[in-house]
PDB file of C-alpha atoms in Angstrom:
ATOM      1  CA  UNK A   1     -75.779 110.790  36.529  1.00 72.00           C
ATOM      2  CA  UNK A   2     -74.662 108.454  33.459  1.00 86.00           C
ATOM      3  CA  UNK A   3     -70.790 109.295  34.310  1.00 84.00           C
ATOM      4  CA  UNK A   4     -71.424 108.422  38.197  1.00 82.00           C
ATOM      5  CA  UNK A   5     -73.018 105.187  37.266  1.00 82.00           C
ATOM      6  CA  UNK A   6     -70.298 104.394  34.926  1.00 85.00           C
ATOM      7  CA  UNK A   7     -67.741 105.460  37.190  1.00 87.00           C
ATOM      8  CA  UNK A   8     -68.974 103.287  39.843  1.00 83.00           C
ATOM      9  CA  UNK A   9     -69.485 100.267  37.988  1.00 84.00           C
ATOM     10  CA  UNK A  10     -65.506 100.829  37.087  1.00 87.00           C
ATOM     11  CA  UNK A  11     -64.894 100.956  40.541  1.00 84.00           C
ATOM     12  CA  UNK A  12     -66.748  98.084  41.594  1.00 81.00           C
ATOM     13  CA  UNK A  13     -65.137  95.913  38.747  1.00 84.00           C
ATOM     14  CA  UNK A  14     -61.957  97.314  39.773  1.00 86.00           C
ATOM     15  CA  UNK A  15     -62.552  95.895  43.473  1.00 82.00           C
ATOM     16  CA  UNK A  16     -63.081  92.764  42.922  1.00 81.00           C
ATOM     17  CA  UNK A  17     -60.603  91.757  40.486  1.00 85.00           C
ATOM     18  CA  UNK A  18     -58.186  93.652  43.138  1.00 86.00           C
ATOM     19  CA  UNK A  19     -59.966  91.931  45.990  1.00 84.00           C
ATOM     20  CA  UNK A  20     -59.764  88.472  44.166  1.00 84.00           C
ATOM     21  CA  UNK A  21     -56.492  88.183  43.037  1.00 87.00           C
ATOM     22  CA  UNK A  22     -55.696  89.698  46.499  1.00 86.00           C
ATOM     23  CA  UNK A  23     -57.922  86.640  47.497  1.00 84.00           C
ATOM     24  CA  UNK A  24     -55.754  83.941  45.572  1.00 86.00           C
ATOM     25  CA  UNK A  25     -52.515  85.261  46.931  1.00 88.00           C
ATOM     26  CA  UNK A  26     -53.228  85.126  50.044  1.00 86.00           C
ATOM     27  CA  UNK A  27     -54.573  81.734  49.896  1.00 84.00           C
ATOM     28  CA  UNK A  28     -51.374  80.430  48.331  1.00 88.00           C
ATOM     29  CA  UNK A  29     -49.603  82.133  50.568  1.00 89.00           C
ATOM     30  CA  UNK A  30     -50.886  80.658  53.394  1.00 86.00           C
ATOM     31  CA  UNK A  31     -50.971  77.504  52.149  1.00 85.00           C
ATOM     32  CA  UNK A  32     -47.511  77.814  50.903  1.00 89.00           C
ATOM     33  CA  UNK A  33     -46.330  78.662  54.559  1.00 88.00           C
ATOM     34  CA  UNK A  34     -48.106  75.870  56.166  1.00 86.00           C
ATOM     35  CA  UNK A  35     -46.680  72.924  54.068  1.00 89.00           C
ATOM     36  CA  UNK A  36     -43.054  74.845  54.740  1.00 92.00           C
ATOM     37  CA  UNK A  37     -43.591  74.326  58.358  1.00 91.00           C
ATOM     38  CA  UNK A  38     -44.624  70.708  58.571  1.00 91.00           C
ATOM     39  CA  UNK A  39     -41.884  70.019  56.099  1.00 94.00           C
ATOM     40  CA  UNK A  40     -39.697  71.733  58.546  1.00 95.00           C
ATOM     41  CA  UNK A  41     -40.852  70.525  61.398  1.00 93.00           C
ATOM     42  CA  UNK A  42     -40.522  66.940  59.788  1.00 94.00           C
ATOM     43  CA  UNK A  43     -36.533  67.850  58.658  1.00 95.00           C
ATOM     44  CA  UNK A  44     -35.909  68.719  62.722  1.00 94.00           C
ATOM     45  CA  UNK A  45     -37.433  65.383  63.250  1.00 92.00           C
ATOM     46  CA  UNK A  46     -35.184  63.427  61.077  1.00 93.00           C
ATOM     47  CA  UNK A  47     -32.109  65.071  62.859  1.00 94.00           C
ATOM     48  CA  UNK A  48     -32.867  64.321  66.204  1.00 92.00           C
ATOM     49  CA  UNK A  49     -33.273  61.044  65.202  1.00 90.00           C
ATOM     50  CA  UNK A  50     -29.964  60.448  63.206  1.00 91.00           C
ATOM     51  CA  UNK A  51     -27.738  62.722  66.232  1.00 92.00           C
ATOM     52  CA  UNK A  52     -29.816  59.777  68.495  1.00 88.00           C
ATOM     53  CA  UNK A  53     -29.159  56.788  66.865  1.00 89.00           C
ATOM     54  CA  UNK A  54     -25.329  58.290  66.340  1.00 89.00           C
ATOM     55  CA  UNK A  55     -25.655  58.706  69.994  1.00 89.00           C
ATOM     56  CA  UNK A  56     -27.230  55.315  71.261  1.00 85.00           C
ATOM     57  CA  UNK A  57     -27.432  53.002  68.530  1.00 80.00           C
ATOM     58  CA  UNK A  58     -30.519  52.830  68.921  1.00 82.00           C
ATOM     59  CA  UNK A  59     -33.839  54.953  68.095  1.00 82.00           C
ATOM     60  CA  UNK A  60     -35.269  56.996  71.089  1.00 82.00           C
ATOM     61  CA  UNK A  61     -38.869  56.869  71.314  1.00 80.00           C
ATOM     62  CA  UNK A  62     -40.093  60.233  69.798  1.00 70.00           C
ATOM     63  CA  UNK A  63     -42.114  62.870  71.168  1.00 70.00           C
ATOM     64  CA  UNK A  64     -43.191  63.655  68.032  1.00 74.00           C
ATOM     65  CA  UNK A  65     -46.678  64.442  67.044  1.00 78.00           C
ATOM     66  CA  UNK A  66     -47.538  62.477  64.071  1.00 81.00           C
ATOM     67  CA  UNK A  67     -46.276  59.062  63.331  1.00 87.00           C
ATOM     68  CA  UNK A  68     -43.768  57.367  62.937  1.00 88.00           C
ATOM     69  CA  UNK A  69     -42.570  54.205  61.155  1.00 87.00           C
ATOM     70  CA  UNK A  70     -39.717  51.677  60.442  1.00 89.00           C
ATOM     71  CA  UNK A  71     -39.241  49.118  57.473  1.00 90.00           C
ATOM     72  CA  UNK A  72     -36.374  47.164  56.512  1.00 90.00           C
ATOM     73  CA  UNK A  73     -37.363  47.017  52.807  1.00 90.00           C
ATOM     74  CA  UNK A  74     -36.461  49.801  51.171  1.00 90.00           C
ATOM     75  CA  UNK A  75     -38.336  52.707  50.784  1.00 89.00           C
ATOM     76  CA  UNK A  76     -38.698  55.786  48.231  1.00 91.00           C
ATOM     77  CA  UNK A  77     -36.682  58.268  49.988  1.00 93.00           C
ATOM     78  CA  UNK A  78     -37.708  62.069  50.407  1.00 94.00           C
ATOM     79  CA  UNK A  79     -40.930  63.764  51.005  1.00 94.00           C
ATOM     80  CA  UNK A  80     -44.312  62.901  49.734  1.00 94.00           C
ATOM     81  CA  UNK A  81     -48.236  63.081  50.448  1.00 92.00           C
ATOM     82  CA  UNK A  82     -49.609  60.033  51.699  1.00 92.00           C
ATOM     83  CA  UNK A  83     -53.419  59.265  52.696  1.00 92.00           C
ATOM     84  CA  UNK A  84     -52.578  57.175  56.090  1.00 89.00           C
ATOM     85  CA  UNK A  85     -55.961  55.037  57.815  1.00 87.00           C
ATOM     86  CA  UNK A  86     -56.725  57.149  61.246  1.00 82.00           C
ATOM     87  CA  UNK A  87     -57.676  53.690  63.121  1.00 80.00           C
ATOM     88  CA  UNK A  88     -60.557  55.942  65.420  1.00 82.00           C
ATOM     89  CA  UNK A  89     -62.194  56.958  62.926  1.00 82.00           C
ATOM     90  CA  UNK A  90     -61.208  54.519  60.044  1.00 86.00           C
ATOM     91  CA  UNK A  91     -60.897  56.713  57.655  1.00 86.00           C
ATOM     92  CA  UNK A  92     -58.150  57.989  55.351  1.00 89.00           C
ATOM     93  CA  UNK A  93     -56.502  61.467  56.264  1.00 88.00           C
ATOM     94  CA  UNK A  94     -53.874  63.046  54.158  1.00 88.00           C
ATOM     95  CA  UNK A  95     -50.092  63.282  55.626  1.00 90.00           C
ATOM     96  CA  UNK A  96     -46.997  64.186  54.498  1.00 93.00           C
ATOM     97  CA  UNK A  97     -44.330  62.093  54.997  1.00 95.00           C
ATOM     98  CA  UNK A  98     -40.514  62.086  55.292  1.00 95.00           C
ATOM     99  CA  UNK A  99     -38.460  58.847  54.480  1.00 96.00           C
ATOM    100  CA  UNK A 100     -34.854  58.258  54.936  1.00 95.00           C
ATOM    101  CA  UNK A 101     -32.589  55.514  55.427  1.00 94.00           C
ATOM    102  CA  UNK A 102     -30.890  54.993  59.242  1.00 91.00           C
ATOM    103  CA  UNK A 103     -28.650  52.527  60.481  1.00 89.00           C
ATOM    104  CA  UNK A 104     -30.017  50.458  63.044  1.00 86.00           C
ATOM    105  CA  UNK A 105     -28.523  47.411  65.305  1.00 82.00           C
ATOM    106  CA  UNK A 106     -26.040  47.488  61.764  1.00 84.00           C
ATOM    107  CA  UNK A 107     -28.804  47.202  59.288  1.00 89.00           C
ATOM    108  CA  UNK A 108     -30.049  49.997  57.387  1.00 91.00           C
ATOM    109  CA  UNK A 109     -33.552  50.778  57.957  1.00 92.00           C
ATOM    110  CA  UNK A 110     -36.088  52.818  56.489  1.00 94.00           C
ATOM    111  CA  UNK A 111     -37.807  55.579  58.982  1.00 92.00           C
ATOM    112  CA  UNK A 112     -40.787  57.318  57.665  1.00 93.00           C
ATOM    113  CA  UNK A 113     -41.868  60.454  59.601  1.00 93.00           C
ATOM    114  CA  UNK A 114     -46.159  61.456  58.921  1.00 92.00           C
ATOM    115  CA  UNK A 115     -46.988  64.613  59.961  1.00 91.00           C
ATOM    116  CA  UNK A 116     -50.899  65.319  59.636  1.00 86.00           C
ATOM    117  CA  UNK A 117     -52.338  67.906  57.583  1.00 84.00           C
ATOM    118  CA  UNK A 118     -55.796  68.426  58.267  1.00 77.00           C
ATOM    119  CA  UNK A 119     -54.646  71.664  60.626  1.00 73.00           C
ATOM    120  CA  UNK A 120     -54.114  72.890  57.027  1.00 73.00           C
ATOM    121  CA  UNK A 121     -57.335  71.737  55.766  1.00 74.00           C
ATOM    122  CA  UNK A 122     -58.932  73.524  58.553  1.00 78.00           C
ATOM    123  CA  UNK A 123     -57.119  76.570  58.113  1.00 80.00           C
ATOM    124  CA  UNK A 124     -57.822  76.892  54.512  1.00 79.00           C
ATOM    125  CA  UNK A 125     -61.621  75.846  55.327  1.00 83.00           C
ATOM    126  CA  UNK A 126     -61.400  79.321  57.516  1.00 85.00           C
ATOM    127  CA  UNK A 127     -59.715  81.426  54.935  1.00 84.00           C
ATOM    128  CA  UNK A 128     -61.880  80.665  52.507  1.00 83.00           C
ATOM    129  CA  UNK A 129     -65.020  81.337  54.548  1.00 87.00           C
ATOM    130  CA  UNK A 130     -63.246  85.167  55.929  1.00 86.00           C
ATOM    131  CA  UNK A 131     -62.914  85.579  52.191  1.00 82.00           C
ATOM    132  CA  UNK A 132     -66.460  84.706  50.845  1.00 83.00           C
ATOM    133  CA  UNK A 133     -67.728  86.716  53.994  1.00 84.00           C
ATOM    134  CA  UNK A 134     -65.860  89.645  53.138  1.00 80.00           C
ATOM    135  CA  UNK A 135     -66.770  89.635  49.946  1.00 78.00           C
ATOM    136  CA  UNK A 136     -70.230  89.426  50.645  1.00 79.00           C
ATOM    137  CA  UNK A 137     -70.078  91.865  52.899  1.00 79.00           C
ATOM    138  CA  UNK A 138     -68.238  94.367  50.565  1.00 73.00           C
ATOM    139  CA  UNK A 139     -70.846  93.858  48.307  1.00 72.00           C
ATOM    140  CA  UNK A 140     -74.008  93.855  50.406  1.00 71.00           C
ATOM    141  CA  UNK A 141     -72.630  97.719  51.423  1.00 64.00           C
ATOM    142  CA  UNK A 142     -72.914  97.891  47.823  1.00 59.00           C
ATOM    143  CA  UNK A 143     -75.784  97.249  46.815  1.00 60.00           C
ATOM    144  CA  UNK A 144     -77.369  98.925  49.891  1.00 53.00           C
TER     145      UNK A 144
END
């Protein structure tokens, strides 16, 4: 009876160090594959734009979610997380934003593109949550 209590406290160890770093992966995974799509979404952005402006001369109002901004100081160009003020609710929510240089009406201008990312924040929230549940779950069978 030793051996079988032995055995199964092996097992159990064994299950959640598989079932946590199985945990973490996934998490970074997800999270990982998230930030790649707003990025990407926020790269189609800034080419619609430019083939616009090429176009018109001018910039198009955008059907983008998110925001959008222009400055004609200059600007740190490239992507970067930025807390932006949500005027509803006047509070700071993080964004990640894309900022290039255009040329507008023959002045270069700076356009910054904000793409939200609480989705992610609720995603991960949910993750998370499926994980801890599982887990608990796993090892209320357990202990049963």
């Amino acid at each position: 009876m030793k051996l079988l209590a032995a055995t199964n406290r092996y097992y159990l160890l064994l299950a959640g160090l598989l079932f946590t770093v199985g945990s973490v992966l996934l998490y970074v995974g997800v999270l990982w594959a998230l930030r790649e799509e707003v990025e990407e979404r926020l790269f189609q952005q800034r080419e619609y734009l430019t083939r616009a402006v090429q176009r018109t001369g001018k910039l198009p109002n955008t059907p983008f979610e998110g925001r959008t901004s222009v400055s004609a100081t200059p600007q740190p160009t490239g992507l970067r997380d930025v807390l932006l003020l949500e005027p509803l609710e006047n509070e700071l929510e993080p964004y990640r934003q894309l900022t290039f240089p255009l040329t507008l009406d023959g002045r270069v201008q700076w356009v910054s593109l904000s793409k939200s990312l609480l989705e992610t924040k609720d995603v991960r929230q949910l993750i998370l949550l499926l994980l801890v549940g599982v887990l608990g779950a796993l090892l209320g069978a357990w202990w049963c």
